[in-house]
Coordinates of C-alpha atoms and ligand atoms in Angstrom, one line a residue:
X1 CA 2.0 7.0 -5.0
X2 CA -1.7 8.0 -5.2
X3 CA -4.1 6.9 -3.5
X4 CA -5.9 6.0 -7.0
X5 CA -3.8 2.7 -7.4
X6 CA -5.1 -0.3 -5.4
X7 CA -3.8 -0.9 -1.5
X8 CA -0.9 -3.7 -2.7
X9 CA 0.6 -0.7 -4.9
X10 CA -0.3 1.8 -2.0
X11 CA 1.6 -0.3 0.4
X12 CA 4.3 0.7 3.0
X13 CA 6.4 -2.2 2.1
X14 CA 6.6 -0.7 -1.6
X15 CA 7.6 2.9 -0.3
X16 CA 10.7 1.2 0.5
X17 CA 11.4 -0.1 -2.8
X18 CA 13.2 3.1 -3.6
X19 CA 12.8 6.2 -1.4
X20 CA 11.6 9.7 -3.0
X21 CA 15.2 11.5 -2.7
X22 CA 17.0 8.9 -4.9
X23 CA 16.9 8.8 -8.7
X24 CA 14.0 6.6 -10.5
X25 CA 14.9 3.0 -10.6
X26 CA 13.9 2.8 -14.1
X27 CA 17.4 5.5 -14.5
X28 CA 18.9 3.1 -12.2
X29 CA 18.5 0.1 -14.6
X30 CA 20.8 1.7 -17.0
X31 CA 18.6 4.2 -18.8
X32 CA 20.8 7.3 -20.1
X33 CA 19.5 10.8 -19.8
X34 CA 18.5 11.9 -23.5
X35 CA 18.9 15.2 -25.0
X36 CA 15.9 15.3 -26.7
X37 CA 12.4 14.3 -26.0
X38 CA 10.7 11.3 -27.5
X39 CA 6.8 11.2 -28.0
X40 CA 5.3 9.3 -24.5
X41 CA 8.4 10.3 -22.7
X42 CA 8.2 12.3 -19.4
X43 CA 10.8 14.2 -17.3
X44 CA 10.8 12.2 -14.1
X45 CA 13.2 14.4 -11.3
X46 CA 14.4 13.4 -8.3
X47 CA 13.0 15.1 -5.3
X48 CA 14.8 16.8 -2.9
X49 CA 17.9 18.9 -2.6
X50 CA 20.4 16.0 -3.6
X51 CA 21.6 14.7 -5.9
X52 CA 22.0 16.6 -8.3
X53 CA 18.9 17.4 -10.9
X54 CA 20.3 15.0 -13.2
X55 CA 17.0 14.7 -15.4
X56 CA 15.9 11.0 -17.1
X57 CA 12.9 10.2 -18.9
X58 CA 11.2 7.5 -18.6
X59 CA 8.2 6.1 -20.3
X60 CA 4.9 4.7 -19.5
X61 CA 6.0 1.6 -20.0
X62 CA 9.2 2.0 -18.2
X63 CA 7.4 3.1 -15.1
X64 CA 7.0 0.5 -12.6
X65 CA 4.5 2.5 -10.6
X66 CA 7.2 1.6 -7.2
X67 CA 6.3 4.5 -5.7
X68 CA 9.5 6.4 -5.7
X69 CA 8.1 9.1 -7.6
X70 CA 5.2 10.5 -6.0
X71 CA 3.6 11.7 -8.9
X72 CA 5.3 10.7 -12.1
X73 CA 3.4 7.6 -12.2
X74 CA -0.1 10.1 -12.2
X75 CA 0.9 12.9 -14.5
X76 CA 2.1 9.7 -16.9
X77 CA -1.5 8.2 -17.0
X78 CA -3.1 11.5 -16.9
X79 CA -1.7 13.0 -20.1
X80 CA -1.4 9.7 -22.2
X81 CA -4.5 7.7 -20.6
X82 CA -7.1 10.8 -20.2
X83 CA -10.0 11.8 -21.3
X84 CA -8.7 14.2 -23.5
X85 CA -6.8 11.7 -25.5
X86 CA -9.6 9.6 -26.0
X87 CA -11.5 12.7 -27.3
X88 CA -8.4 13.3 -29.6
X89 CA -8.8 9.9 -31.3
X90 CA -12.1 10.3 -32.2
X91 CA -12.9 11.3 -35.3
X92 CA -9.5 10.7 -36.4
X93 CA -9.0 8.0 -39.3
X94 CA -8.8 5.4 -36.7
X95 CA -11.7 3.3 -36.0
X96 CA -12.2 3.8 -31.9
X97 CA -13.4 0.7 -30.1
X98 CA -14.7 1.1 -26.4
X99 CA -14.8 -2.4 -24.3
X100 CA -16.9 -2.0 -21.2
X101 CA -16.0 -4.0 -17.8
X102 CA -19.2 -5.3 -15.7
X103 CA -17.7 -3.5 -12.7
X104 CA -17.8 -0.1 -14.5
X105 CA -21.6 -0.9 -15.7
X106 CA -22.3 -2.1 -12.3
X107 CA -21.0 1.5 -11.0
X108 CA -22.8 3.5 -13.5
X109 CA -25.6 1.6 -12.9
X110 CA -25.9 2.3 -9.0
X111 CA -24.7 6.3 -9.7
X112 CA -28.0 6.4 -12.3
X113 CA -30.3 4.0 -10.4
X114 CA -31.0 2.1 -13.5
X115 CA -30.2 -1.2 -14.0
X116 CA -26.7 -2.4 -15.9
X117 CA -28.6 -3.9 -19.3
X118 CA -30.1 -0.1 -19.8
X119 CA -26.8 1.3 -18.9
X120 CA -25.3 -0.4 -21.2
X121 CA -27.2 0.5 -23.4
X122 CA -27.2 4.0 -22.8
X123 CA -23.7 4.1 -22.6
X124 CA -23.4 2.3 -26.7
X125 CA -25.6 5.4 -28.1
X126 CA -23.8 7.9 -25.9
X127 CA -20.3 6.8 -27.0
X128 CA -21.5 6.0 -30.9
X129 CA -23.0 9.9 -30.7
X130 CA -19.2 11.0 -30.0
X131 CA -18.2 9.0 -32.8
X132 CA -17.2 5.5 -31.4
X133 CA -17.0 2.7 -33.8
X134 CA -18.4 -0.2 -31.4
X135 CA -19.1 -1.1 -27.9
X136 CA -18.3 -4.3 -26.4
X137 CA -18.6 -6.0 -23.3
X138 CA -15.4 -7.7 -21.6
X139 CA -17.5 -10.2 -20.1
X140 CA -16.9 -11.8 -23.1
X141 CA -13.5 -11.6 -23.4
X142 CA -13.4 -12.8 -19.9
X143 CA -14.9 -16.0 -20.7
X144 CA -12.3 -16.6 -23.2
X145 CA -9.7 -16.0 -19.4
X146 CA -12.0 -18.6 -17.5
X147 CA -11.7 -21.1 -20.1
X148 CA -8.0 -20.8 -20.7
X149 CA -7.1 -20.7 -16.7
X150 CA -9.4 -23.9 -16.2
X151 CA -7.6 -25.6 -19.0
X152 CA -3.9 -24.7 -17.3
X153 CA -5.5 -25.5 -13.9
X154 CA -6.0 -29.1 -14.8
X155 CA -2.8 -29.4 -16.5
X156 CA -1.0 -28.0 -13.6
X157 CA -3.4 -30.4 -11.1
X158 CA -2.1 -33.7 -12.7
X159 CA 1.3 -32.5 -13.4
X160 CA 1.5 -31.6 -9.4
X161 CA 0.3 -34.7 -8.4
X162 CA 2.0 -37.0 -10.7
X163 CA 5.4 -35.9 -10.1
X164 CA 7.9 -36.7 -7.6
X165 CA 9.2 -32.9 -5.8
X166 CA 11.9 -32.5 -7.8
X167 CA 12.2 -28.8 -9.6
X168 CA 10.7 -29.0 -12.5
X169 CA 7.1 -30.1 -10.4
X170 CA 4.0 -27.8 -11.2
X171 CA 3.3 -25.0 -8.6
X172 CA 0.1 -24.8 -6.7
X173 CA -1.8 -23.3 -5.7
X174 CA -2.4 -21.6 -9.2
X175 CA -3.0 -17.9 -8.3
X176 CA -5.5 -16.1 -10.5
X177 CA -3.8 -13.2 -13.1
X178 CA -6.0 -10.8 -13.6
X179 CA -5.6 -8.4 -10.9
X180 CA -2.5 -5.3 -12.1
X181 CA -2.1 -4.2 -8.8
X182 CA -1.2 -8.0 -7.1
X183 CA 1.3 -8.4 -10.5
X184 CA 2.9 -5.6 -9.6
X185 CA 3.3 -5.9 -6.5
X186 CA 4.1 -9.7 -7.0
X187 CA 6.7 -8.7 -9.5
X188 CA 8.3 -5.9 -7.3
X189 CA 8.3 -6.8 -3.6
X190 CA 8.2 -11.0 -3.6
X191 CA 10.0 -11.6 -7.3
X192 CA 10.8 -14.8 -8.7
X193 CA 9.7 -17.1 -6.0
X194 CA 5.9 -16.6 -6.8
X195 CA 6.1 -15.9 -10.2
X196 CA 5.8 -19.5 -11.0
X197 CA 1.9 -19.7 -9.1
X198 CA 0.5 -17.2 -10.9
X199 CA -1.5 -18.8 -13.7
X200 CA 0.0 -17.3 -17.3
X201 CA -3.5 -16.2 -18.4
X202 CA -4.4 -12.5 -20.3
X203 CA -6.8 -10.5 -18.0
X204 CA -10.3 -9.8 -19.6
X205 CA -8.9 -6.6 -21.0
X206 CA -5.9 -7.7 -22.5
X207 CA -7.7 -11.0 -23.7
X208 CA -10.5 -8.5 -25.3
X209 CA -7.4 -6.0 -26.7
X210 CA -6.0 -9.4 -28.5
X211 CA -8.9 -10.4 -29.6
X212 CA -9.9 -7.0 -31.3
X213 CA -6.4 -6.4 -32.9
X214 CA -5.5 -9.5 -33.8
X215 CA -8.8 -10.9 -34.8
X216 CA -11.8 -8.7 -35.4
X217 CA -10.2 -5.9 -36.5
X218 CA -10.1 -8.1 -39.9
X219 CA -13.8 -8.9 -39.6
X220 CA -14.1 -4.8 -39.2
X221 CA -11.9 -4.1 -42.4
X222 CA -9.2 -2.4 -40.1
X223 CA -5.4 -3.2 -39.9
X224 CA -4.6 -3.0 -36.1
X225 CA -2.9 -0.1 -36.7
X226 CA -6.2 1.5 -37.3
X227 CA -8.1 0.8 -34.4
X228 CA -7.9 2.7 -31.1
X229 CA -9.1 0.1 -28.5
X230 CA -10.4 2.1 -25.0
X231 CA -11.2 0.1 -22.6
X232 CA -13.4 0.9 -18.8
X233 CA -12.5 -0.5 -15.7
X234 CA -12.8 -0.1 -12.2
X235 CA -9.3 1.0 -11.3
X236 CA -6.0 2.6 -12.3
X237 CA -4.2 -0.4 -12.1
X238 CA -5.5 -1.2 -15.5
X239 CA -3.8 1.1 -17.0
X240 CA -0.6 0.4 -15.9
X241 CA -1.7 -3.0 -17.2
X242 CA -1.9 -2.3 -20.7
X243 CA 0.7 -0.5 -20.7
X244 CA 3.1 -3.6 -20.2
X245 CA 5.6 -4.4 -23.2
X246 CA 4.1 -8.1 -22.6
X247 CA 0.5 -6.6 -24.2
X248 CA 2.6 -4.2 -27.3
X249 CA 3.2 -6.1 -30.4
X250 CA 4.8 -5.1 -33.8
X251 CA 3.2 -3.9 -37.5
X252 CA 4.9 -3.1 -40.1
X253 CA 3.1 -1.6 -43.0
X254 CA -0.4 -2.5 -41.7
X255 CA 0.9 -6.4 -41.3
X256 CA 1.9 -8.3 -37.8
X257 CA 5.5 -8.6 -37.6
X258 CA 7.0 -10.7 -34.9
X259 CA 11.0 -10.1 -36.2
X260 CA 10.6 -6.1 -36.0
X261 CA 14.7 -6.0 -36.6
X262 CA 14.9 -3.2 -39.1
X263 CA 13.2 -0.9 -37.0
X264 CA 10.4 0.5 -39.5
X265 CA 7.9 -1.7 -37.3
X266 CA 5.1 0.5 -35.2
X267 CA 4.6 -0.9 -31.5
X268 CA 0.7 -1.9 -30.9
X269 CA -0.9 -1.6 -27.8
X270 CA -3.4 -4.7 -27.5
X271 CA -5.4 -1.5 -24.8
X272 CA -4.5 2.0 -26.1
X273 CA -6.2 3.2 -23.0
X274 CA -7.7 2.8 -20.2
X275 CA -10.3 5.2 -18.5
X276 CA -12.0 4.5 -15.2
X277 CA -15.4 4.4 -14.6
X278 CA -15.5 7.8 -12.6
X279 CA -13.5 9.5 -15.5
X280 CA -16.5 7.8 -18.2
X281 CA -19.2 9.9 -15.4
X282 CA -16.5 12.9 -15.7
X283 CA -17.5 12.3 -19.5
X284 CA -21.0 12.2 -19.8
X285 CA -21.8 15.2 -17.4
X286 CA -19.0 17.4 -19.2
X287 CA -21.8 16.7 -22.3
X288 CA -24.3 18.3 -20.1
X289 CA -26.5 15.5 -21.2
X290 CA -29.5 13.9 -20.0
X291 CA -27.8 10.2 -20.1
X292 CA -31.3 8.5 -18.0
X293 CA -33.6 10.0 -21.1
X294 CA -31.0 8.9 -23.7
X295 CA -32.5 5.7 -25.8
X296 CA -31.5 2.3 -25.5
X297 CA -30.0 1.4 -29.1
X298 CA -29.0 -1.9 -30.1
X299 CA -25.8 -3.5 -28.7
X300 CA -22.7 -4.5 -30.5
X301 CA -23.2 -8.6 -30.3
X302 CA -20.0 -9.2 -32.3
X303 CA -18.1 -9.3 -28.9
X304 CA -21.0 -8.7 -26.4
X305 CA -22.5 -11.4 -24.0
X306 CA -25.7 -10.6 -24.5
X307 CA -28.3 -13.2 -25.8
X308 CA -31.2 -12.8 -28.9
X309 CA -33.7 -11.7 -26.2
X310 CA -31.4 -9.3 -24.9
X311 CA -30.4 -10.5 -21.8
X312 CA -26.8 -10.7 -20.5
X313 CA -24.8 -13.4 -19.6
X314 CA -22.1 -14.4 -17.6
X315 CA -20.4 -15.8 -14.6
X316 CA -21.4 -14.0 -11.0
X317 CA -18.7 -13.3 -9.0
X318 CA -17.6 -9.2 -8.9
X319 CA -14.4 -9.7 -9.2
X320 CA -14.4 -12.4 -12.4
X321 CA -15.5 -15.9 -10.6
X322 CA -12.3 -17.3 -11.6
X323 CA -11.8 -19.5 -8.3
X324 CA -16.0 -20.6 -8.8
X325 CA -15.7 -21.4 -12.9
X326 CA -12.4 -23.4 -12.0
X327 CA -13.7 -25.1 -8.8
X328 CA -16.5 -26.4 -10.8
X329 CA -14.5 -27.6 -13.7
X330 CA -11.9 -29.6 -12.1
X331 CA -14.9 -31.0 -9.9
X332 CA -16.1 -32.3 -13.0
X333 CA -13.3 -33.1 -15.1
X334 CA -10.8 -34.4 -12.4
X335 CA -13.6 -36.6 -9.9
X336 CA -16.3 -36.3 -12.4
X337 CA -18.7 -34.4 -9.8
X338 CA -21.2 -32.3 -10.9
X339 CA -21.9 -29.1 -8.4
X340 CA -25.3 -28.0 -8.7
X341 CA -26.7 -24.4 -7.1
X342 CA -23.8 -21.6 -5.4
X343 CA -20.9 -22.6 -4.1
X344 CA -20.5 -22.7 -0.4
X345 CA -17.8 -20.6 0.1
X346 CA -16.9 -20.4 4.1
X347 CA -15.5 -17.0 5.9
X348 CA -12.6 -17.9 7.3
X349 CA -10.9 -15.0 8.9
X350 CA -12.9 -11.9 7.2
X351 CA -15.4 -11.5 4.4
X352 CA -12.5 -10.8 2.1
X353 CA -11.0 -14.8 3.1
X354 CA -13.1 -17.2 2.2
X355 CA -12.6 -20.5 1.0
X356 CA -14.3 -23.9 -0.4
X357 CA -14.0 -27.2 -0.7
X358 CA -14.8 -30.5 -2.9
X359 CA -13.9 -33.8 -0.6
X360 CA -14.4 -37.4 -1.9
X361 CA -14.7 -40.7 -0.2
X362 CA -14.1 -38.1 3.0
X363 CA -10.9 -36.5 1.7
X364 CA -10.1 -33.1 0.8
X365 CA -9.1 -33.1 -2.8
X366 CA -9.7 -29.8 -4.0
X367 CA -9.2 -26.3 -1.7
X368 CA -9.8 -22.8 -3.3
X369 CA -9.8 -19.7 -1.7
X370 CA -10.7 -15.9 -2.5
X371 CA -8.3 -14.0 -0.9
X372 CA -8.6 -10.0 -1.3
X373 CA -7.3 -7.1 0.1
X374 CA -3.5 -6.6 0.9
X375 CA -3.4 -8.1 4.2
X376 CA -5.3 -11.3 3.3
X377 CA -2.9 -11.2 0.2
X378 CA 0.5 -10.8 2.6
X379 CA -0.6 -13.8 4.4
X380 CA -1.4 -16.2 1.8
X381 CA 2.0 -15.4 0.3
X382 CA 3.8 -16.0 3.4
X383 CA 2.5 -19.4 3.7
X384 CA 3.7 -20.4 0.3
X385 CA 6.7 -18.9 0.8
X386 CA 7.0 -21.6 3.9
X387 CA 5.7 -24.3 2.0
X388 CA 2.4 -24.5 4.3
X389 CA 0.1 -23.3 1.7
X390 CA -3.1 -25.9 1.7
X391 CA -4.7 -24.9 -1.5
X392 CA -5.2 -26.2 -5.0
X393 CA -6.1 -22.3 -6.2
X394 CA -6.4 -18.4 -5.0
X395 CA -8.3 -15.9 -6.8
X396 CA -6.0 -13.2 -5.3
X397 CA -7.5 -9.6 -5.8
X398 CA -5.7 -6.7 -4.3
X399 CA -8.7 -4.5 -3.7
X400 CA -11.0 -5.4 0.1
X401 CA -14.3 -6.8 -1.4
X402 CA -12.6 -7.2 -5.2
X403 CA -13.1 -5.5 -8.2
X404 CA -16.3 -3.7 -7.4
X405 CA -14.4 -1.4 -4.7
X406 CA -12.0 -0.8 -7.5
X407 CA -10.1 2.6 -6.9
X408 CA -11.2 3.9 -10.1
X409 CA -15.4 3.4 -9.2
X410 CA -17.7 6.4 -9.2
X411 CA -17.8 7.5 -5.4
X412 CA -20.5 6.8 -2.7
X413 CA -22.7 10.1 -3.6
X414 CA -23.0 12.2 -0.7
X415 CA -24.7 11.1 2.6
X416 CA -23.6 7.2 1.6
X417 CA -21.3 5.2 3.2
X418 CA -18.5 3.4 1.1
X419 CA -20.0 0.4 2.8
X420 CA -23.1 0.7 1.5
X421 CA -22.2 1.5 -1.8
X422 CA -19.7 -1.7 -2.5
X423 CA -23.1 -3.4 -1.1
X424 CA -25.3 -1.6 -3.5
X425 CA -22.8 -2.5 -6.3
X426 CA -22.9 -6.3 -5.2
X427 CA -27.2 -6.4 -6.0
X428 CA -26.8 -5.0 -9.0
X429 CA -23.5 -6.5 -10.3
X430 CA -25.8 -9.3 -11.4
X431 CA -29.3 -7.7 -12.1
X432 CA -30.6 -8.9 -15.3
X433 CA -27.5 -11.6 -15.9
X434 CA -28.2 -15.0 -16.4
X435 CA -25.6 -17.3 -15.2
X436 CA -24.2 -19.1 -17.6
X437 CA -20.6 -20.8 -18.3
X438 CA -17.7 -20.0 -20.5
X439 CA -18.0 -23.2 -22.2
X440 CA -21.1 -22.7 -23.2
X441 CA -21.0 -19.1 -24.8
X442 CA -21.4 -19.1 -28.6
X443 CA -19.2 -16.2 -29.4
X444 CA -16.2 -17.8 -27.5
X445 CA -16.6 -21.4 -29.7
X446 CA -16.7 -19.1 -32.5
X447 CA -13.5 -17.4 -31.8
X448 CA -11.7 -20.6 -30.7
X449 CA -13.5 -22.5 -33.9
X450 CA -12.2 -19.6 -36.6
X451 CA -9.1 -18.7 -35.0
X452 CA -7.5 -20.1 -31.6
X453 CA -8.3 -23.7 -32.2
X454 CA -8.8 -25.0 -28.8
X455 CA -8.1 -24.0 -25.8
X456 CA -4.4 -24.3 -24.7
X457 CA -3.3 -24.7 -28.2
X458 CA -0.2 -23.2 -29.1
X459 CA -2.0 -20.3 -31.0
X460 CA -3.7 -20.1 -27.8
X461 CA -1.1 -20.0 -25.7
X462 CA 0.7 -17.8 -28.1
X463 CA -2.2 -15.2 -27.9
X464 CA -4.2 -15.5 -24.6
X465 CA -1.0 -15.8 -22.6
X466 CA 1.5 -13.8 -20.9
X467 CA 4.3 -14.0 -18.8
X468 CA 5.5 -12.0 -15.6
X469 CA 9.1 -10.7 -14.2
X470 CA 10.8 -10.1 -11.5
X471 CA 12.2 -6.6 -10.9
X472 CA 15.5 -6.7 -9.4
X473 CA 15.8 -4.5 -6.6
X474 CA 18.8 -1.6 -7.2
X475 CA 22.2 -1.9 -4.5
X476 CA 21.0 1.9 -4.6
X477 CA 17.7 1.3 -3.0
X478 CA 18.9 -1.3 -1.0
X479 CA 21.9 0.7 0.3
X480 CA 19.2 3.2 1.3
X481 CA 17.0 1.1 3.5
X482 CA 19.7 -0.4 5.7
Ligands
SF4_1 S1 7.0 5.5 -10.0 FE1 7.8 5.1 -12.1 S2 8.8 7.0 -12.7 FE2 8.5 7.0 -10.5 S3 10.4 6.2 -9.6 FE3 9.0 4.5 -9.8 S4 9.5 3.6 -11.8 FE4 10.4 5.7 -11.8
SF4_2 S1 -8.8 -6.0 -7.3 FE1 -9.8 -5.4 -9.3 S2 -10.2 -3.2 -9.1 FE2 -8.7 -3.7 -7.6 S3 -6.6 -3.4 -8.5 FE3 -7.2 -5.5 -8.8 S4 -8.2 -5.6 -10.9 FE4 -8.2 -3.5 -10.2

């Protein structure tokens, strides 16, 4: 697997999942070679001398990323997540939407040494001079995540602590959702057993691809058929993200069509792609432009968390302050304490374990920890897997210091260490970003007052939810690691 993906993808213990001289598990799970090639189908062959070159194809969304196939995984998200396709949409009847993550302004920002409200801005007048539609910001559509997973955090609080242990009792610790590469690996290598702690919210990007195809897209005058939704992010696990059948959804003749049983119905992506923060650089210096001297145009507010003086908003945290938003919601709403100033999160083994607590009357009552990084990550899971688990809720991320070290960031430049670059990226993560909470933010009401309801209504749940699956390991791949 490259070394692109995120280190719980990269790990050893997936290379065993299936080894490179057997055939691709997806081929494995019962697909039949084809004779004839479909659009996003790819020829995936089995490397080595044997078996036979029985070629299968196997799509994007087939793909599990398992690392049996060294580069199948790559070539798939280079030709149908590149650069060149996004160029290829433009200017075509569809209406193309780019959604920008903090993390990739935060990068830009440190590669241009100007601050992430200018790039921002810079980056809306160089993607609207290519031909883009609108730019929007998915710390919006993140706030929409943190509201939704502190909602399912409180439910899953008093349901854990009201019942007795029988099966049906609510798991904890929740386990934040919006890392790809800890679902995947979640999903692959520790299957059903965790599945149930992992909290069934949409990740910012999929929570901004819903919103824009199911919801805007009608304030825009577009069927979702018609809008190409791009989104930038700090790694390449987000593209295996949206390519998930859990984020396509069916349209027949420009109308949403959940039965989709006579076939005519097109498959949606919620994300049509994804492109990394170092592939939007790529971009911009394949223009051979000046992006420091370009203006700074107006932003698109419509889905934007930016306020009438022109300041950003948001929760701090660089890798989406779920554990922080939700600590100081159920401090509030469960034992009615109000925590004012940061939270005092304590190191506990390494900078990339560290954990907090509320205690009352001299109790514990609420434990949360931020657990990155794969071996932080393999130890937390073990001690659930034992039952020792202490903690109400993980913010799980499989990247060492989070999102901003993404694999997908732009690179230290030369002379700087990586160290000094994801410390760079933490300054100006929140330069120019007012703290503020989800509950508060004026375009989330609206969205939830025109169209969701409230949150953890059904058509929230419907919408802003997902759920995950465990991949069965083959007899094949097993037989092969005895
Ligand atoms: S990486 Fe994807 S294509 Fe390659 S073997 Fe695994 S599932 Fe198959
Ligand atoms: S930690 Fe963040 S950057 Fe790394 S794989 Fe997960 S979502 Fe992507």
């Amino acid at each position: 697997m490259s070394h692109k993906f995120s280190p719980a993808l990269r790990s050893a213990d997936l290379s065993d999942f299936i080894a490179p001289s057997q055939n691709c598990i997806v081929s494995l799970k019962g697909l039949k070679p084809k004779t004839e090639k479909a659009e996003n189908e790819y020829m995936i062959k089995p490397i080595g001398k044997s078996p036979p070159p029985e070629v299968v194809k196997v799509s994007l969304k087939d793909c599990l990323a398992c690392s049996g196939c060294i580069t199948s995984a790559e070539t798939v998200m280079l030709e149908k997540q590149s650069l060149e396709e996004f160029i290829s949409h433009i200017n075509s009847e569809e209406a193309v939407i780019v959604s920008v993550s903090p993390q990739s302004r935060a990068s830009l920002a440190a590669y241009f040494d100007l601050s992430p409200a200018q790039v921002f801005r810079k980056l809306t007048a160089f993607f609207k001079s290519l031909g883009v539609r609108a730019v929007y910001d998915t710390s919006c559509s993140r706030d929409i995540s943190l509201v939704e997973s502190c909602y399912e955090f409180i439910s899953r609080y008093k349901k854990h602590h009201s019942a007795g242990d029988g099966e049906n009792v609510s798991k904890l610790p929740m386990i934040s959702s919006a890392c790809p590469g800890w679902i995947c690996y979640a999903e692959k290598t520790l299957g059903s057993f965790i599945l149930p702690y992992i909290c069934s919210v949409k990740s910012p990007q999929q929570v901004m691809g819903t919103v824009i195809k199911h919801h805007i897209s009608k304030k825009l005058g577009y069927t979702p058929d018609k809008i190409f939704h791009v989104t930038v992010m700090p790694c390449y696990d987000k593209k295996l993200e949206a390519a998930r059948d859990d984020f396509v959804f069916s349209v027949d003749h420009g109308e949403e069509n959940d039965a989709d049983d006579d076939g005519s119905a097109m498959k949606i992506p919620e994300v049509d792609i994804v492109l990394t923060s170092g592939e939007v650089l790529d971009l911009i210096q394949s223009k051979s432009i000046d992006f420091k001297a370009l203006v700074d145009v107006p932003l698109d507010r419509l889905l934007t968390n930016v306020d009438d003086k022109g300041l950003f908003y948001g929760v701090s945290g660089g890798s989406g302050g779920y554990a922080e938003t939700i600590f100081r919601y159920a401090a509030k709403n469960l034992f009615n304490r109000d925590i004012e100033g940061p939270l005092q999160f304590r190191i506990i083994r390494n900078s990339d374990f560290q954990e907090v607590v509320l205690e009352v009357d001299g109790k514990v009552v609420l434990k949360f920890a931020l657990c990155y990084g794969f071996r932080n990550l393999r130890n937390v899971v073990q001690k659930i897997s034992k039952g020792k688990s202490e903690y109400d809720f993980l913010e799980i991320m499989a990247c060492p210091s989070g999102c901003l070290n993404g694999g997908g960031q732009i690179k230290p430049v030369a002379g700087q260490s990586a160290n000094n670059l994801i410390q760079q990226l933490g300054n100006v993560y929140m330069q120019d970003v007012l703290i503020a909470s989800p509950f508060d933010n004026a375009i989330v009401k609206n969205i939830y007052a025109e169209w969701l309801g409230q949150p953890g209504s059904e058509k929230s749940r419907m919408y802003m939810h997902t759920q995950y699956h465990p991949i069965v390991k083959s007899i094949a791949s097993e037989l092969h690691n005895w």
